[in-house]
C-alpha positions as protocol buffer text, in pm:
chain_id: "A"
residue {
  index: 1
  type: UNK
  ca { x: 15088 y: 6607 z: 13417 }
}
residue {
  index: 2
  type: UNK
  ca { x: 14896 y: 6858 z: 13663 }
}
residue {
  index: 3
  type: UNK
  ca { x: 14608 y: 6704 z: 13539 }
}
residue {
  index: 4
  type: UNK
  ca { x: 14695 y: 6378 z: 13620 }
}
residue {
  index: 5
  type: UNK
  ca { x: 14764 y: 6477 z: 13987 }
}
residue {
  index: 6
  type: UNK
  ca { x: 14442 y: 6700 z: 14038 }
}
residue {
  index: 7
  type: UNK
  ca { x: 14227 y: 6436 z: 14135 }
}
residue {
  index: 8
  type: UNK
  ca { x: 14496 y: 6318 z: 14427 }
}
residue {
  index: 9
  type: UNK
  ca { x: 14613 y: 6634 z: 14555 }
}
residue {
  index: 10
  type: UNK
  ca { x: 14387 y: 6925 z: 14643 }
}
residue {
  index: 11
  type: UNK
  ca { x: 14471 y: 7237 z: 14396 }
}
residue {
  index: 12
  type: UNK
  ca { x: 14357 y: 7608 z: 14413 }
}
residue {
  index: 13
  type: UNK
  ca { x: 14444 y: 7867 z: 14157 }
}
residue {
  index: 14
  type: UNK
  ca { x: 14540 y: 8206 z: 14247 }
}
residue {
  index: 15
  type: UNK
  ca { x: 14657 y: 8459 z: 13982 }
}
residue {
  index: 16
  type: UNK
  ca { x: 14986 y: 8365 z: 13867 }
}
residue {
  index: 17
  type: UNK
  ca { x: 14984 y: 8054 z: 14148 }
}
residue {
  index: 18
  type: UNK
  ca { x: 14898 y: 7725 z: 14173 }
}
residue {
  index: 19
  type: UNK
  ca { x: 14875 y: 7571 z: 14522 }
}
residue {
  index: 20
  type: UNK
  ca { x: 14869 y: 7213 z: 14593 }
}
residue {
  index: 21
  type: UNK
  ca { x: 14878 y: 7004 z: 14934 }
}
residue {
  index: 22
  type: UNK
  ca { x: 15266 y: 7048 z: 14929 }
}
residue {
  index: 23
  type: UNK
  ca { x: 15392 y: 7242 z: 14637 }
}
residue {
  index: 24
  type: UNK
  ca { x: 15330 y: 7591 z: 14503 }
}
residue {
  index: 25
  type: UNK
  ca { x: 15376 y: 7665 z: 14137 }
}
residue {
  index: 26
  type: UNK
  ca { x: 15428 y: 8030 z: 13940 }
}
residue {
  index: 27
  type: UNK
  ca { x: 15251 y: 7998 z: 13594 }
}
residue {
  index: 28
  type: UNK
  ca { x: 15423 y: 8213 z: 13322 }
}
residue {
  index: 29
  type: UNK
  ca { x: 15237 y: 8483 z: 13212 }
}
residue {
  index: 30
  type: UNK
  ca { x: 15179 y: 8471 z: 12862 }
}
residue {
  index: 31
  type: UNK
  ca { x: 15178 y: 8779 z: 12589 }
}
residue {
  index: 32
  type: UNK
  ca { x: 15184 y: 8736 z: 12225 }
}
residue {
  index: 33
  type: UNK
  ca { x: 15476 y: 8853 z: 12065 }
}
residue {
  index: 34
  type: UNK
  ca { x: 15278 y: 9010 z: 11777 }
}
residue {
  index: 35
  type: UNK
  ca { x: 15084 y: 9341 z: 11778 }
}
residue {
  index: 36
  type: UNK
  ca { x: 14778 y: 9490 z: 11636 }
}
residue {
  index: 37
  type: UNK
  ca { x: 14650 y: 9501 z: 11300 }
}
residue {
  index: 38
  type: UNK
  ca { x: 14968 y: 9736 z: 11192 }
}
residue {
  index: 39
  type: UNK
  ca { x: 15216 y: 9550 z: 11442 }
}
residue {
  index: 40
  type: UNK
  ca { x: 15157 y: 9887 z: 11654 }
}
residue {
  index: 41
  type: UNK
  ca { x: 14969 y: 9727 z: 11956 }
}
residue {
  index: 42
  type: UNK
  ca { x: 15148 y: 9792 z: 12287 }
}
residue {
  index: 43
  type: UNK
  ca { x: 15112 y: 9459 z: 12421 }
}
residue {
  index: 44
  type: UNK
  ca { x: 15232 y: 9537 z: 12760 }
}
residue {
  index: 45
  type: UNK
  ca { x: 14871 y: 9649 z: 12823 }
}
residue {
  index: 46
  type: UNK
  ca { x: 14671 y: 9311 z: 12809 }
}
residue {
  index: 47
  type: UNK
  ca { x: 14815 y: 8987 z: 12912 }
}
residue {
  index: 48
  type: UNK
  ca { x: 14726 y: 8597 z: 12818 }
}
residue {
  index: 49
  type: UNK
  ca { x: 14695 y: 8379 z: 13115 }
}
residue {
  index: 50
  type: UNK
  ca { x: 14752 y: 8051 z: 13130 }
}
residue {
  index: 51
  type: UNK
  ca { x: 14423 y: 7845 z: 13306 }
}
residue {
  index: 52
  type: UNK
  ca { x: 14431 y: 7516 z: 13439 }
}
residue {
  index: 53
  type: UNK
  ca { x: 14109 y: 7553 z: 13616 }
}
residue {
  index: 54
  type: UNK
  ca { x: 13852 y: 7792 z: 13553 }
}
residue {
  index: 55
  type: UNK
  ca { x: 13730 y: 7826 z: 13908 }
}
residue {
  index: 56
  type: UNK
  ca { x: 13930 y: 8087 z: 14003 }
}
residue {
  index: 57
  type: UNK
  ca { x: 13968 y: 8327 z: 13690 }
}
residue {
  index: 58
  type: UNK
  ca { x: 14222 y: 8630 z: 13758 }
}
residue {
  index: 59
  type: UNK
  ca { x: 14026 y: 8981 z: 13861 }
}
residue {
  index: 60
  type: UNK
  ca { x: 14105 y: 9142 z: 13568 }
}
residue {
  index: 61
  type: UNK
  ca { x: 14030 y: 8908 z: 13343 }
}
residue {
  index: 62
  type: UNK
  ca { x: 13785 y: 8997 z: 13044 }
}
residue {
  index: 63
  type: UNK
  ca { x: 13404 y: 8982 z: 13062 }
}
residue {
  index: 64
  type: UNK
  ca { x: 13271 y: 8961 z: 12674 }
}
residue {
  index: 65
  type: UNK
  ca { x: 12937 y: 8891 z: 12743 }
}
residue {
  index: 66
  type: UNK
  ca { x: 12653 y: 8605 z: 12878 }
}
residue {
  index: 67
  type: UNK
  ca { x: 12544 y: 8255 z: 12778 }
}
residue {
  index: 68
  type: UNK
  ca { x: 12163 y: 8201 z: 12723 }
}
residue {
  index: 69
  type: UNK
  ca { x: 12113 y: 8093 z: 13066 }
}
residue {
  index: 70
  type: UNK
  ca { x: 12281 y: 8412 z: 13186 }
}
residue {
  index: 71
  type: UNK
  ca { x: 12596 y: 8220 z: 13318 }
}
residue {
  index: 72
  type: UNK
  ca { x: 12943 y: 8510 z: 13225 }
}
residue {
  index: 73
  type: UNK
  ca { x: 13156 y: 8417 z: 12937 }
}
residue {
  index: 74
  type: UNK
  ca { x: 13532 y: 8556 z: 12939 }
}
residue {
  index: 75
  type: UNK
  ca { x: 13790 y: 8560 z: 12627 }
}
residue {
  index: 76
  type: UNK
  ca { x: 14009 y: 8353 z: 12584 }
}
residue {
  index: 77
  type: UNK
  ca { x: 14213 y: 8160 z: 12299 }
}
residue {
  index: 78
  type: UNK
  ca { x: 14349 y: 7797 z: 12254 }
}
residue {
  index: 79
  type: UNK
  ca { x: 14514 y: 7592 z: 12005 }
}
residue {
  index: 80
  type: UNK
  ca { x: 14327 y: 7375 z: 11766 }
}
residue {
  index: 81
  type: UNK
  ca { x: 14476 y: 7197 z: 11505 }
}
residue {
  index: 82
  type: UNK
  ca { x: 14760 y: 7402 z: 11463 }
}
residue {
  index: 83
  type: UNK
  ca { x: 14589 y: 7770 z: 11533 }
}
residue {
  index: 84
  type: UNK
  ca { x: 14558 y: 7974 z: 11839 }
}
residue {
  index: 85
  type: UNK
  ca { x: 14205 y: 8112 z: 11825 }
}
residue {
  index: 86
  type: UNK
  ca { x: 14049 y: 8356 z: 12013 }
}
residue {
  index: 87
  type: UNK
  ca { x: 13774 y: 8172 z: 12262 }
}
residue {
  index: 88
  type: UNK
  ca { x: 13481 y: 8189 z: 12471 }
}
residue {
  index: 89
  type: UNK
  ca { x: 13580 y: 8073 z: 12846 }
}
residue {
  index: 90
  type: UNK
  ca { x: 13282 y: 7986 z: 13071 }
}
residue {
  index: 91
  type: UNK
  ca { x: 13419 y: 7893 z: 13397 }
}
residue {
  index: 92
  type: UNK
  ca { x: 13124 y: 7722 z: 13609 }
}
residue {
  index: 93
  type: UNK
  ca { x: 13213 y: 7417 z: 13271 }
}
residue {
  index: 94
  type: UNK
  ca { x: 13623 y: 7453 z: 13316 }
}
residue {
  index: 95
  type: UNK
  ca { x: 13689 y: 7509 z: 12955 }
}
residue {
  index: 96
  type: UNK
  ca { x: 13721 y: 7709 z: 12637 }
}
residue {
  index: 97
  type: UNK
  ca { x: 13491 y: 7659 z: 12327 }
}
residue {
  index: 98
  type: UNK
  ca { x: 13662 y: 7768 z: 11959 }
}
residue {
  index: 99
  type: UNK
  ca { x: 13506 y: 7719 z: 11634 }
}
residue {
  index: 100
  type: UNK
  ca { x: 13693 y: 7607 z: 11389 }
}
residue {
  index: 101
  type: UNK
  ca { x: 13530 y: 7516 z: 11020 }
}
residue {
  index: 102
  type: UNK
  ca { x: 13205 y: 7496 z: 11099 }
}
residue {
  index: 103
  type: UNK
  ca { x: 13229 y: 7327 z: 11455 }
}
residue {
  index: 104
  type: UNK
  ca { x: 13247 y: 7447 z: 11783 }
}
residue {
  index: 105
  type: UNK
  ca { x: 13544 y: 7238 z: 11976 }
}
residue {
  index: 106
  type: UNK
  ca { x: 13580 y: 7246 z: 12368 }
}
residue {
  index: 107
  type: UNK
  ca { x: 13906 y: 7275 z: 12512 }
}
residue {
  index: 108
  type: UNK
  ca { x: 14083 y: 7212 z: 12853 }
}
residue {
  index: 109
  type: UNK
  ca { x: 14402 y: 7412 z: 12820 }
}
residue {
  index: 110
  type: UNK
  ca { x: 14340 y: 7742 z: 12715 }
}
residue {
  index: 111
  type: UNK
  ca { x: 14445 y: 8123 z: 12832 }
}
residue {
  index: 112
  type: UNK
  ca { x: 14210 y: 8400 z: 12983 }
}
residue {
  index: 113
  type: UNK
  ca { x: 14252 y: 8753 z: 12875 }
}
residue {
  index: 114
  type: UNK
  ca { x: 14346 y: 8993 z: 13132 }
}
residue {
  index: 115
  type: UNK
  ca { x: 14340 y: 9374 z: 13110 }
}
residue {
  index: 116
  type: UNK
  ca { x: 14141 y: 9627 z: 13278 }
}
residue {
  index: 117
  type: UNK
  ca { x: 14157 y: 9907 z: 12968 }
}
residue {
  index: 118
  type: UNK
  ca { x: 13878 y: 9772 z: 12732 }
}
residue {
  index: 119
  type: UNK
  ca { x: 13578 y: 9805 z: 12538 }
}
residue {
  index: 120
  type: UNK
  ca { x: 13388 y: 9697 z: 12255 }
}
residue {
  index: 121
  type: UNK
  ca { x: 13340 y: 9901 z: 11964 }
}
residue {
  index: 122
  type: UNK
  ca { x: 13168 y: 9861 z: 11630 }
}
residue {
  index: 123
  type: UNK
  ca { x: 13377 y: 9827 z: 11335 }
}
residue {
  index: 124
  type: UNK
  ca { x: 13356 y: 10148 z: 11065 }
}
residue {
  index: 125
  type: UNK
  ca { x: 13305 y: 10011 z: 10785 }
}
residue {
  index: 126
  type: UNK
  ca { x: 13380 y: 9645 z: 10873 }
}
residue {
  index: 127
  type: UNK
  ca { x: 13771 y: 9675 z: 10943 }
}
residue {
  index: 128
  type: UNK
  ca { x: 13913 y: 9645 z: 11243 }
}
residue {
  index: 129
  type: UNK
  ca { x: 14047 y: 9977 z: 11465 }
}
residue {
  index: 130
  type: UNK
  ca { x: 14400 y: 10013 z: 11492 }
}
residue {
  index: 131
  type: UNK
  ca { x: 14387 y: 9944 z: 11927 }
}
residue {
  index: 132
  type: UNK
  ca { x: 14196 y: 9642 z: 11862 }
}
residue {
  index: 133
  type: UNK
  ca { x: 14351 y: 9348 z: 12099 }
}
residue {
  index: 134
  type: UNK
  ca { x: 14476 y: 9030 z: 11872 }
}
residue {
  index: 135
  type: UNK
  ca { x: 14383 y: 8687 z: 11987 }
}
residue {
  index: 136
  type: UNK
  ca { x: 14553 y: 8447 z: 11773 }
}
residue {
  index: 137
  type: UNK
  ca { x: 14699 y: 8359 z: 11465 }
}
residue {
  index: 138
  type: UNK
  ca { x: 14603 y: 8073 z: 11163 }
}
residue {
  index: 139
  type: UNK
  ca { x: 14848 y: 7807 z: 11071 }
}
residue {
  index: 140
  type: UNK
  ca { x: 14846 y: 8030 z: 10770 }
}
residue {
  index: 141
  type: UNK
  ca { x: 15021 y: 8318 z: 11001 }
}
residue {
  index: 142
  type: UNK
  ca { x: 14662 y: 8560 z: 10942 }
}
residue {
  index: 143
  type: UNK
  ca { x: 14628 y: 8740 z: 11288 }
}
residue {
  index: 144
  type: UNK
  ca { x: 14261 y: 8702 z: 11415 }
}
residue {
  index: 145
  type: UNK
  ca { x: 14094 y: 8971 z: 11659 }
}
residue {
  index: 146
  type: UNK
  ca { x: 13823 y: 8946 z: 11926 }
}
residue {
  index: 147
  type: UNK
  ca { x: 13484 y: 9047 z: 11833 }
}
residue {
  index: 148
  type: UNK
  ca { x: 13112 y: 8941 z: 12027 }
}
residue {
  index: 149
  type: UNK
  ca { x: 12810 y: 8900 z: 11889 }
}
residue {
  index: 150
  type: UNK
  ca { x: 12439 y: 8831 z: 11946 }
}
residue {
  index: 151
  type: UNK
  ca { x: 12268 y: 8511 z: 11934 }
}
residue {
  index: 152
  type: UNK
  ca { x: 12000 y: 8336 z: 12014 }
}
residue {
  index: 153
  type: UNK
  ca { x: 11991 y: 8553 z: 12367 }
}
residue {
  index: 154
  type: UNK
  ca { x: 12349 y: 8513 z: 12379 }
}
residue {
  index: 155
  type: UNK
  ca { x: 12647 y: 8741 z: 12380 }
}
residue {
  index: 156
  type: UNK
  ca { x: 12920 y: 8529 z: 12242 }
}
residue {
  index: 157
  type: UNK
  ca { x: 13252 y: 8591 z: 12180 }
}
residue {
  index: 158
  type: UNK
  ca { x: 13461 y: 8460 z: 11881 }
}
residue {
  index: 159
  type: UNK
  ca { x: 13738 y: 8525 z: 11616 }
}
residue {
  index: 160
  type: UNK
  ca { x: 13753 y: 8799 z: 11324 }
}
residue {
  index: 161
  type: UNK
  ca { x: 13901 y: 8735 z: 11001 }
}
residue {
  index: 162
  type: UNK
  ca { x: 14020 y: 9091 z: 10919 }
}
residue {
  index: 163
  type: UNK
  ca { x: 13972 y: 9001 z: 10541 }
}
residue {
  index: 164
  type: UNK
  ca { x: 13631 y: 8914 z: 10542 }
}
residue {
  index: 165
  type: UNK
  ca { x: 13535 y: 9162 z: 10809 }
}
residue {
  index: 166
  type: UNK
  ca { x: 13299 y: 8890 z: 10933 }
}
residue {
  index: 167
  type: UNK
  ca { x: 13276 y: 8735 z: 11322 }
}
residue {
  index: 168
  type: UNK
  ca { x: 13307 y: 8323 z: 11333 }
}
residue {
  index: 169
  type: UNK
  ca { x: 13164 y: 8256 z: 11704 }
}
residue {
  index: 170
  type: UNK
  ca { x: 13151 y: 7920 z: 11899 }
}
residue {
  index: 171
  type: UNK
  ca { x: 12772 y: 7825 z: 11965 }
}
residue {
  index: 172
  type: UNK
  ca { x: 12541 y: 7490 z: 12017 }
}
residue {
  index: 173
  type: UNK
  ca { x: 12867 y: 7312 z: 11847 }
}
residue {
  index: 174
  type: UNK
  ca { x: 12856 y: 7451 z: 11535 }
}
residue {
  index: 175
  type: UNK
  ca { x: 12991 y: 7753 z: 11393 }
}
residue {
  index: 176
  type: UNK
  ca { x: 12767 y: 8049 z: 11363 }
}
residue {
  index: 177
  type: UNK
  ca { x: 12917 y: 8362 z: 11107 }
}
residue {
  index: 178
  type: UNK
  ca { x: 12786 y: 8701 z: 11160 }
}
residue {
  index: 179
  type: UNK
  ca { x: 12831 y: 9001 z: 10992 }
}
residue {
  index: 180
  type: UNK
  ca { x: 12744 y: 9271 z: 11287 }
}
residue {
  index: 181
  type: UNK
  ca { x: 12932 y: 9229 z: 11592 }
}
residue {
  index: 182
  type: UNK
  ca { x: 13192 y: 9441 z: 11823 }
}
residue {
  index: 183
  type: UNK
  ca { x: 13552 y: 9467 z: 11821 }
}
residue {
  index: 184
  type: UNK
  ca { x: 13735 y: 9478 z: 12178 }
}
residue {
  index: 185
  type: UNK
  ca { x: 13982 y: 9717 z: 12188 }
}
residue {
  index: 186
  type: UNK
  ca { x: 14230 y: 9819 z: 12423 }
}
residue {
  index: 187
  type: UNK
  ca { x: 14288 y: 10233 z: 12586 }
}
residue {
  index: 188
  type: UNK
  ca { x: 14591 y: 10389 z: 12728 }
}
residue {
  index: 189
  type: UNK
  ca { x: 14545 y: 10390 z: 13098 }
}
């Protein structure tokens, strides 16, 4: 419905608000109501924003790496075909890319991550560390992390299957599987 408005009204989003010509609108902050890989993930520490343009991307929200022409790619996650999946956000193209069985799929309604407390870490081992920050779930109910990788002269985020210890990023709409890439994790303050 917003969308079918934006091109009439004027809109600007700020944090949690939207302003338009003569309304302002709170969007509900979202947090996953599951933890990390053991369910012991404070999740008060990160957040999920919802985005309905990518112009004006909250401060805090997550830098994972760069596109091949340099332009910033944040994480984020949106639904596809039944999953939430973690995804890359680029916001000069106002959308999210996910891969999803060997495709990369753009999508307009997705959620930015926002926390301030991060890094990326390499996996020991291949499994995923105990702070690592979920970003969505299979229709199956598997959780799936965060993890970036390298390619082509990007640095890409994507989704982790903990199982196969392997990285499934969104690139040049396909999908591209790696087998060394970072896990972003979450600190206490």
């Amino acid at each position: 419905e917003l969308e079918k408005n934006n091109s009439q009204q004027k809109v600007t989003v700020c944090g949690n608000t939207i302003h338009l010509r003569n309304r302002t609108l709170q969007i509900q902050t979202i947090v996953p109501a599951y933890g990390g890989s053991n369910g012991t993930l404070d999740a008060t520490r990160f957040r999920w924003q919802q985005c309905y343009s990518s112009e004006s991307l909250p401060l805090d929200a997550v830098l994972a790496g760069h596109d091949t022409n340099e332009d910033p790619i944040f994480v984020g996650q949106a639904h596809h075909m039944g999953n939430l999946l973690p995804a890359k956000v680029i916001p000069h193209k106002k959308c999210a890319y996910v891969s999803h069985e060997g495709e990369e799929f753009q999508e307009s309604s997705f959620q930015v991550l926002c926390c301030r407390n991060v890094s990326w870490v390499k996996p020991q081992n291949g499994s995923i560390p105990p702070n690592a920050i979920p970003g969505g779930r299979t229709t199956s109910g598997e959780e799936l992390f965060i993890g970036r990788g390298k390619f082509n002269g990007s640095v890409t985020p994507g989704k982790i299957f903990p199982k196969d210890r392997k990285l499934y990023i969104p690139y040049g709409n396909c999908e591209v599987v790696m087998k060394h890439f970072e896990v972003l994790v979450t600190h206490e303050n």
